Amino acid sequence: MSKEVTIDTSGIYYKELNEQINEIIKDNPDLERITLNNVLGQRFIGNGISKNNLTIVINGIPGGDLAMFMKGPRVEVYGNADHAPGNTLDEGKVIIHGSSGDATGHSMRGGSVYVQGSVGYRSGIHMKEYKGKTPVLVIGETAGDFLGEYMAGGIIINLNMQSEDTKFVKNSMLGTGIHGGVIYIRGKVNESQLGVAADIKEFKKEDLEKITYYIEDYCNEFNYSDEIKNKLLNSNYTKIAPISSRPFKKLYTPDIR
């Protein structure tokens, strides 16, 4: 049985490619690594795969919904990714050595997505905590508007590594509709940049303790120096969380019993 398999994906339709990947996993129970070369827009890679100790290496640009519903594997992309990588990710890790599109981390309920570059609009939308799992999205550079929209759980860390931590970020509508979870942004945020139901909270010692592991792990994944790691750990962060535990209670029909 093979432990490593390499596929040249040139010209392979996304449906055929994913069927081939699933067949290889089924026929090779000891498989540890799949390398996909020349990937160009094929969608749904890693969709629904449930297998620990498996690494999927993608050389190229995967299409939308990378690692959707995935449970267990590690996916490493050497290139950019399209929209919604990590969609409804359950367990596992997605490492993107580049940037990704809109809705990165859509509806994640576990696992982690690390993006070295920037992400598009509505990243982290509908993230939630599920059966004790805490999804984590870490963004190296900028994020588009509506970061953490309708967030119900989990952690988003926006490192803004291209900027100093004394600068105001350019995002708007941050945390629109947030009712759970927390967003940490390296740099300053004005209240006018927040969406409905979002609030700026005090960044405390326990918040730094919460994000330290993920920042260190992120830096290790991308081979950043100790100097950069220490700079990030000693930076100023803005904490954004729901304005209350029930931010939309005024919209509910009152109990008249």
PDB file of N, CA and C in Angstrom, residues 14 18 21-22 25 43-50 56 64-71 73 75 87-88:
ATOM      1  N   TYR A  14     -13.059  18.989 -12.088  1.00  0.00           N
ATOM      2  CA  TYR A  14     -13.045  18.927 -10.626  1.00  0.00           C
ATOM      3  C   TYR A  14     -13.770  17.697 -10.081  1.00  0.00           C
ATOM      4  N   ASN A  18     -11.908  14.833  -7.687  1.00  0.00           N
ATOM      5  CA  ASN A  18     -12.336  14.487  -6.341  1.00  0.00           C
ATOM      6  C   ASN A  18     -12.728  13.019  -6.225  1.00  0.00           C
ATOM      7  N   ILE A  21      -9.422  11.219  -5.918  1.00  0.00           N
ATOM      8  CA  ILE A  21      -8.854  11.367  -4.577  1.00  0.00           C
ATOM      9  C   ILE A  21      -9.543  10.424  -3.588  1.00  0.00           C
ATOM     10  N   ASN A  22     -10.865  10.364  -3.648  1.00  0.00           N
ATOM     11  CA  ASN A  22     -11.614   9.508  -2.728  1.00  0.00           C
ATOM     12  C   ASN A  22     -11.293   8.034  -2.955  1.00  0.00           C
ATOM     13  N   ILE A  25      -7.848   7.243  -1.428  1.00  0.00           N
ATOM     14  CA  ILE A  25      -7.929   7.136   0.037  1.00  0.00           C
ATOM     15  C   ILE A  25      -8.564   5.806   0.439  1.00  0.00           C
ATOM     16  N   ARG A  43     -12.695  22.715  -7.859  1.00  0.00           N
ATOM     17  CA  ARG A  43     -13.457  22.984  -6.643  1.00  0.00           C
ATOM     18  C   ARG A  43     -13.537  21.761  -5.728  1.00  0.00           C
ATOM     19  N   PHE A  44     -13.926  22.031  -4.488  1.00  0.00           N
ATOM     20  CA  PHE A  44     -14.311  21.007  -3.517  1.00  0.00           C
ATOM     21  C   PHE A  44     -13.195  20.028  -3.152  1.00  0.00           C
ATOM     22  N   ILE A  45     -11.948  20.396  -3.336  1.00  0.00           N
ATOM     23  CA  ILE A  45     -10.862  19.488  -2.957  1.00  0.00           C
ATOM     24  C   ILE A  45     -10.889  19.261  -1.441  1.00  0.00           C
ATOM     25  N   GLY A  46     -10.846  18.002  -1.040  1.00  0.00           N
ATOM     26  CA  GLY A  46     -10.913  17.654   0.380  1.00  0.00           C
ATOM     27  C   GLY A  46     -12.309  17.602   0.934  1.00  0.00           C
ATOM     28  N   ASN A  47     -13.320  17.812   0.075  1.00  0.00           N
ATOM     29  CA  ASN A  47     -14.707  17.881   0.523  1.00  0.00           C
ATOM     30  C   ASN A  47     -15.138  16.588   1.228  1.00  0.00           C
ATOM     31  N   GLY A  48     -15.483  16.712   2.506  1.00  0.00           N
ATOM     32  CA  GLY A  48     -16.041  15.598   3.261  1.00  0.00           C
ATOM     33  C   GLY A  48     -15.057  14.511   3.655  1.00  0.00           C
ATOM     34  N   ILE A  49     -13.774  14.699   3.387  1.00  0.00           N
ATOM     35  CA  ILE A  49     -12.801  13.656   3.750  1.00  0.00           C
ATOM     36  C   ILE A  49     -12.668  13.581   5.268  1.00  0.00           C
ATOM     37  N   SER A  50     -12.784  12.368   5.780  1.00  0.00           N
ATOM     38  CA  SER A  50     -12.669  12.132   7.213  1.00  0.00           C
ATOM     39  C   SER A  50     -11.528  11.148   7.439  1.00  0.00           C
ATOM     40  N   ILE A  56      -2.795  16.777   2.541  1.00  0.00           N
ATOM     41  CA  ILE A  56      -3.053  17.034   1.125  1.00  0.00           C
ATOM     42  C   ILE A  56      -2.295  18.299   0.743  1.00  0.00           C
ATOM     43  N   GLY A  64     -13.243  27.021  -5.350  1.00  0.00           N
ATOM     44  CA  GLY A  64     -14.029  27.329  -4.172  1.00  0.00           C
ATOM     45  C   GLY A  64     -14.300  26.143  -3.270  1.00  0.00           C
ATOM     46  N   ASP A  65     -14.638  26.463  -2.027  1.00  0.00           N
ATOM     47  CA  ASP A  65     -15.052  25.482  -1.018  1.00  0.00           C
ATOM     48  C   ASP A  65     -14.004  24.401  -0.771  1.00  0.00           C
ATOM     49  N   LEU A  66     -12.760  24.804  -0.726  1.00  0.00           N
ATOM     50  CA  LEU A  66     -11.678  23.896  -0.356  1.00  0.00           C
ATOM     51  C   LEU A  66     -11.898  23.370   1.059  1.00  0.00           C
ATOM     52  N   ALA A  67     -11.745  22.058   1.244  1.00  0.00           N
ATOM     53  CA  ALA A  67     -11.834  21.413   2.569  1.00  0.00           C
ATOM     54  C   ALA A  67     -13.214  21.552   3.208  1.00  0.00           C
ATOM     55  N   MET A  68     -14.250  21.678   2.404  1.00  0.00           N
ATOM     56  CA  MET A  68     -15.603  21.807   2.932  1.00  0.00           C
ATOM     57  C   MET A  68     -16.026  20.524   3.648  1.00  0.00           C
ATOM     58  N   PHE A  69     -16.602  20.657   4.826  1.00  0.00           N
ATOM     59  CA  PHE A  69     -17.062  19.535   5.648  1.00  0.00           C
ATOM     60  C   PHE A  69     -15.928  18.567   6.012  1.00  0.00           C
ATOM     61  N   MET A  70     -14.710  18.977   5.873  1.00  0.00           N
ATOM     62  CA  MET A  70     -13.576  18.091   6.125  1.00  0.00           C
ATOM     63  C   MET A  70     -13.429  17.794   7.617  1.00  0.00           C
ATOM     64  N   LYS A  71     -12.970  16.586   7.925  1.00  0.00           N
ATOM     65  CA  LYS A  71     -12.797  16.193   9.321  1.00  0.00           C
ATOM     66  C   LYS A  71     -11.486  15.431   9.471  1.00  0.00           C
ATOM     67  N   PRO A  73      -7.986  15.842   8.082  1.00  0.00           N
ATOM     68  CA  PRO A  73      -6.735  16.052   7.343  1.00  0.00           C
ATOM     69  C   PRO A  73      -6.142  17.451   7.505  1.00  0.00           C
ATOM     70  N   VAL A  75      -4.516  20.337   5.055  1.00  0.00           N
ATOM     71  CA  VAL A  75      -4.431  20.768   3.661  1.00  0.00           C
ATOM     72  C   VAL A  75      -3.481  21.954   3.590  1.00  0.00           C
ATOM     73  N   ASN A  87     -15.022  25.990   4.375  1.00  0.00           N
ATOM     74  CA  ASN A  87     -16.474  26.079   4.546  1.00  0.00           C
ATOM     75  C   ASN A  87     -16.985  24.915   5.399  1.00  0.00           C
ATOM     76  N   THR A  88     -17.563  25.220   6.559  1.00  0.00           N
ATOM     77  CA  THR A  88     -18.126  24.224   7.464  1.00  0.00           C
ATOM     78  C   THR A  88     -17.084  23.155   7.847  1.00  0.00           C
TER      79      THR A  88
END
